[in-house]
Amino acid sequence: MEKLNKGLSQRVNLAGVKFALQLFTTKRRNALAHVGVKNISAVDWSKVKASGFKGCVFDKDNTLTSPYSLCFHPEVKDSFADCIKAFDGKVALLSNSAGLSQYDPHGEEANAIEKKLGVPVLRHKKKKPAGEPGLLEKHFEAQAHELVMVGDRTFTDVAYGNSLGMLTVKCEPFTSKGENLFVKLARKIEALLVLLLRAAGCKPPQHDLVAREATLATFTKA
Ligand SMILES: [Mg+2]
């Protein structure tokens, strides 16, 4: 039984499932990103920075690279460099594989990504959307709500960022190739849920640094 539980928890993100269930109660706003883009090349990073944000946290797979790849996806390479420039290098990766103690206990994968992509990979113990107190604050020397979370998944990246009071940017995945069945199914549920929430008039959580909705519109390029 223990073996079965362990196997299941490796395939299924239990924190993600827990979050999904909470959406039917009080936390439904946390499923909605403040900014939605095809990929990060549509984000105007200097405008985001000018609004008072102090750093950006990126998911890796299907946000910056194809799954398991160690090279930037060609469509986002320049934009990521723009982001690093706009935020004076205050950019880091938070992955549910590399740097996560469960899958990368010695940080070998995180080291390889840091070497190849030239960006710090946060070492952490809990899978997104579960947060670890102080992880981001320590790395960025800023409050979590002064940071931006960028990722392609609602139940992990968006939920994580919103639950910590961050600005959330959701991009579309580059590909579903290489993703397991659970992730494919989760994506379908996420898309349906977001559609239903938006149809019901639900909005993303309020953010102090973007009090006016018009400000959010300036974060994406026309
Ligand atoms: Mg991803």
CSV table of C-alpha atoms and ligand atoms in Angstrom, one decimal:
chain,number,residue,atom,x,y,z
A,1,MET,CA,0.0,0.0,0.0
A,2,GLU,CA,2.8,2.3,0.9
A,3,LYS,CA,4.5,1.5,-2.4
A,4,LEU,CA,1.2,2.3,-4.2
A,5,ASN,CA,0.9,5.6,-2.4
A,6,LYS,CA,4.5,6.5,-3.2
A,7,GLY,CA,4.1,5.6,-6.9
A,8,LEU,CA,0.8,7.6,-7.1
A,9,SER,CA,2.3,10.7,-5.4
A,10,GLN,CA,5.1,10.7,-8.0
A,11,ARG,CA,2.7,10.7,-10.9
A,12,VAL,CA,0.0,12.9,-9.4
A,13,ASN,CA,0.7,16.3,-7.9
A,14,LEU,CA,-1.4,15.9,-4.7
A,15,ALA,CA,-1.0,19.5,-3.7
A,16,GLY,CA,-2.4,20.3,-7.2
A,17,VAL,CA,-5.4,18.0,-6.7
A,18,LYS,CA,-6.0,19.5,-3.2
A,19,PHE,CA,-6.0,23.0,-4.8
A,20,ALA,CA,-8.4,21.9,-7.5
A,21,LEU,CA,-10.8,20.7,-4.9
A,22,GLN,CA,-10.5,24.0,-3.0
A,23,LEU,CA,-11.6,25.7,-6.2
A,24,PHE,CA,-15.1,24.5,-5.6
A,25,THR,CA,-15.2,26.3,-2.3
A,26,THR,CA,-13.4,29.5,-1.5
A,27,LYS,CA,-10.3,29.8,-3.6
A,28,ARG,CA,-11.7,29.9,-7.1
A,29,ARG,CA,-10.1,33.3,-7.9
A,30,ASN,CA,-6.7,31.8,-7.5
A,31,ALA,CA,-7.2,29.7,-10.7
A,32,LEU,CA,-7.3,32.9,-12.8
A,33,ALA,CA,-4.1,34.5,-14.0
A,34,HIS,CA,-3.8,38.3,-14.1
A,35,VAL,CA,-2.2,38.2,-17.5
A,36,GLY,CA,-2.8,35.5,-20.2
A,37,VAL,CA,-0.5,35.2,-23.2
A,38,LYS,CA,0.4,32.8,-26.0
A,39,ASN,CA,4.0,32.8,-24.8
A,40,ILE,CA,6.1,35.3,-22.9
A,41,SER,CA,7.2,37.2,-26.0
A,42,ALA,CA,3.9,39.1,-25.6
A,43,VAL,CA,4.9,40.5,-22.2
A,44,ASP,CA,6.3,44.0,-21.9
A,45,TRP,CA,8.7,43.4,-19.1
A,46,SER,CA,9.7,47.0,-18.7
A,47,LYS,CA,6.1,48.0,-18.0
A,48,VAL,CA,5.7,45.2,-15.4
A,49,LYS,CA,8.9,46.4,-13.7
A,50,ALA,CA,7.7,50.1,-13.9
A,51,SER,CA,4.6,49.0,-11.9
A,52,GLY,CA,6.8,48.2,-8.9
A,53,PHE,CA,7.5,44.5,-9.3
A,54,LYS,CA,11.0,43.5,-8.1
A,55,GLY,CA,11.6,40.1,-9.6
A,56,CYS,CA,10.2,37.2,-11.7
A,57,VAL,CA,9.9,33.5,-11.0
A,58,PHE,CA,9.5,31.2,-14.0
A,59,ASP,CA,8.4,27.7,-14.5
A,60,LYS,CA,10.7,25.9,-16.9
A,61,ASP,CA,8.9,23.2,-19.0
A,62,ASN,CA,6.5,24.6,-21.6
A,63,THR,CA,7.2,28.1,-20.4
A,64,LEU,CA,10.8,28.7,-21.3
A,65,THR,CA,11.8,25.4,-22.9
A,66,SER,CA,10.1,22.3,-24.4
A,67,PRO,CA,9.6,19.7,-21.8
A,68,TYR,CA,12.9,18.2,-20.6
A,69,SER,CA,14.9,20.4,-23.0
A,70,LEU,CA,17.9,22.4,-21.8
A,71,CYS,CA,17.5,25.0,-24.6
A,72,PHE,CA,15.3,28.0,-24.7
A,73,HIS,CA,12.4,27.7,-27.0
A,74,PRO,CA,13.2,30.0,-30.0
A,75,GLU,CA,10.0,31.9,-29.6
A,76,VAL,CA,10.8,33.1,-26.1
A,77,LYS,CA,14.6,33.4,-26.0
A,78,ASP,CA,14.7,37.1,-26.7
A,79,SER,CA,11.8,37.9,-24.4
A,80,PHE,CA,13.5,36.1,-21.5
A,81,ALA,CA,16.7,38.1,-22.1
A,82,ASP,CA,14.5,41.3,-22.0
A,83,CYS,CA,13.0,40.2,-18.7
A,84,ILE,CA,16.5,39.6,-17.2
A,85,LYS,CA,17.5,43.0,-18.4
A,86,ALA,CA,14.4,44.8,-17.1
A,87,PHE,CA,14.6,43.2,-13.7
A,88,ASP,CA,18.4,43.6,-13.3
A,89,GLY,CA,18.9,39.9,-13.2
A,90,LYS,CA,16.4,39.3,-10.5
A,91,VAL,CA,14.9,36.2,-12.2
A,92,ALA,CA,14.8,32.6,-11.1
A,93,LEU,CA,13.3,29.2,-12.1
A,94,LEU,CA,11.0,27.3,-9.9
A,95,SER,CA,10.4,23.8,-11.3
A,96,ASN,CA,8.4,20.8,-10.1
A,97,SER,CA,11.3,18.6,-11.2
A,98,ALA,CA,14.7,20.3,-11.3
A,99,GLY,CA,15.7,21.7,-7.9
A,100,LEU,CA,12.8,19.8,-6.1
A,101,SER,CA,14.3,17.6,-3.4
A,102,GLN,CA,12.0,14.6,-4.3
A,103,TYR,CA,13.2,14.3,-7.9
A,104,ASP,CA,16.5,16.2,-7.8
A,105,PRO,CA,17.9,15.5,-4.3
A,106,HIS,CA,21.5,16.4,-5.2
A,107,GLY,CA,20.6,19.3,-7.4
A,108,GLU,CA,22.3,17.8,-10.4
A,109,GLU,CA,19.5,18.7,-12.8
A,110,ALA,CA,19.3,22.2,-11.3
A,111,ASN,CA,23.0,22.6,-11.8
A,112,ALA,CA,22.8,21.5,-15.4
A,113,ILE,CA,20.0,24.0,-16.1
A,114,GLU,CA,21.8,26.8,-14.4
A,115,LYS,CA,24.9,26.1,-16.5
A,116,LYS,CA,23.0,25.9,-19.7
A,117,LEU,CA,20.3,28.6,-19.3
A,118,GLY,CA,22.4,30.9,-17.1
A,119,VAL,CA,19.6,31.5,-14.5
A,120,PRO,CA,19.3,30.4,-10.9
A,121,VAL,CA,17.1,27.4,-10.1
A,122,LEU,CA,15.5,27.5,-6.7
A,123,ARG,CA,16.1,24.5,-4.5
A,124,HIS,CA,12.9,23.5,-2.8
A,125,LYS,CA,11.0,20.7,-1.0
A,126,LYS,CA,7.4,21.1,-2.0
A,127,LYS,CA,5.7,20.9,-5.4
A,128,LYS,CA,3.9,23.9,-6.7
A,129,PRO,CA,1.2,24.9,-5.8
A,130,ALA,CA,2.4,24.3,-2.3
A,131,GLY,CA,4.5,27.2,-1.1
A,132,GLU,CA,7.5,27.2,1.3
A,133,PRO,CA,7.6,30.2,3.7
A,134,GLY,CA,10.6,32.4,3.0
A,135,LEU,CA,11.8,30.6,-0.2
A,136,LEU,CA,11.2,33.5,-2.6
A,137,GLU,CA,11.7,36.3,0.0
A,138,LYS,CA,15.1,35.0,0.8
A,139,HIS,CA,16.2,34.6,-2.8
A,140,PHE,CA,14.8,37.9,-4.0
A,141,GLU,CA,15.1,39.9,-0.8
A,142,ALA,CA,11.6,41.1,-1.6
A,143,GLN,CA,8.1,40.3,-0.4
A,144,ALA,CA,6.3,37.6,-2.4
A,145,HIS,CA,3.6,40.1,-3.6
A,146,GLU,CA,6.3,42.1,-5.2
A,147,LEU,CA,7.2,39.2,-7.5
A,148,VAL,CA,5.7,37.8,-10.7
A,149,MET,CA,5.0,34.1,-11.3
A,150,VAL,CA,5.1,32.9,-14.9
A,151,GLY,CA,4.0,29.5,-16.0
A,152,ASP,CA,1.9,27.4,-18.3
A,153,ARG,CA,-0.2,25.4,-15.7
A,154,THR,CA,-3.2,26.6,-13.7
A,155,PHE,CA,-3.2,24.1,-10.9
A,156,THR,CA,0.5,24.5,-10.3
A,157,ASP,CA,2.0,27.8,-11.5
A,158,VAL,CA,-1.0,30.1,-11.4
A,159,ALA,CA,-2.3,28.6,-8.2
A,160,TYR,CA,1.1,28.9,-6.5
A,161,GLY,CA,1.6,32.6,-7.5
A,162,ASN,CA,-1.9,33.7,-6.6
A,163,SER,CA,-1.9,31.9,-3.3
A,164,LEU,CA,1.3,33.9,-2.4
A,165,GLY,CA,-0.2,37.2,-3.6
A,166,MET,CA,2.1,37.4,-6.6
A,167,LEU,CA,1.2,38.8,-10.1
A,168,THR,CA,0.5,35.8,-12.2
A,169,VAL,CA,1.2,35.4,-15.9
A,170,LYS,CA,-0.1,32.3,-17.7
A,171,CYS,CA,1.3,31.2,-21.1
A,172,GLU,CA,0.1,28.4,-23.4
A,173,PRO,CA,2.3,25.3,-23.5
A,174,PHE,CA,4.6,24.8,-26.6
A,175,THR,CA,3.7,21.2,-26.9
A,176,SER,CA,2.0,18.3,-25.2
A,177,LYS,CA,4.7,15.9,-26.4
A,178,GLY,CA,6.5,14.2,-23.5
A,179,GLU,CA,3.7,15.0,-21.0
A,180,ASN,CA,2.2,12.1,-19.1
A,181,LEU,CA,-1.5,11.2,-19.1
A,182,PHE,CA,-2.2,12.9,-15.8
A,183,VAL,CA,-0.8,16.2,-17.0
A,184,LYS,CA,-2.8,16.0,-20.3
A,185,LEU,CA,-6.0,15.3,-18.3
A,186,ALA,CA,-5.2,18.1,-15.8
A,187,ARG,CA,-4.8,20.6,-18.7
A,188,LYS,CA,-8.2,19.8,-20.0
A,189,ILE,CA,-9.8,20.2,-16.6
A,190,GLU,CA,-7.9,23.4,-16.0
A,191,ALA,CA,-9.1,24.9,-19.4
A,192,LEU,CA,-12.7,23.9,-18.7
A,193,LEU,CA,-12.6,25.3,-15.2
A,194,VAL,CA,-11.1,28.6,-16.3
A,195,LEU,CA,-13.7,28.9,-19.0
A,196,LEU,CA,-16.5,28.3,-16.5
A,197,LEU,CA,-15.1,30.8,-13.9
A,198,ARG,CA,-14.7,33.5,-16.5
A,199,ALA,CA,-18.2,32.9,-17.9
A,200,ALA,CA,-19.5,33.3,-14.3
A,201,GLY,CA,-17.8,36.7,-14.0
A,202,CYS,CA,-15.0,35.5,-11.7
A,203,LYS,CA,-11.9,37.7,-11.7
A,204,PRO,CA,-8.3,37.1,-10.6
A,205,PRO,CA,-7.3,38.1,-7.1
A,206,GLN,CA,-6.9,41.8,-6.5
A,207,HIS,CA,-3.3,43.0,-6.5
A,208,ASP,CA,-2.1,46.2,-4.8
A,209,LEU,CA,0.4,47.0,-7.5
A,210,VAL,CA,-2.2,46.7,-10.2
A,211,ALA,CA,-5.1,48.5,-8.6
A,212,ARG,CA,-6.4,49.6,-12.0
A,213,GLU,CA,-7.4,47.0,-14.6
A,214,ALA,CA,-6.0,49.4,-17.3
A,215,THR,CA,-2.5,48.9,-15.9
A,216,LEU,CA,-2.7,45.1,-16.6
A,217,ALA,CA,-3.5,45.8,-20.2
A,218,THR,CA,-0.2,47.6,-20.6
A,219,PHE,CA,1.7,44.5,-19.6
A,220,THR,CA,1.1,42.9,-22.9
A,221,LYS,CA,2.3,44.1,-26.3
A,222,ALA,CA,-0.3,44.9,-28.9
B,1,MG,MG,5.4,23.9,-17.1
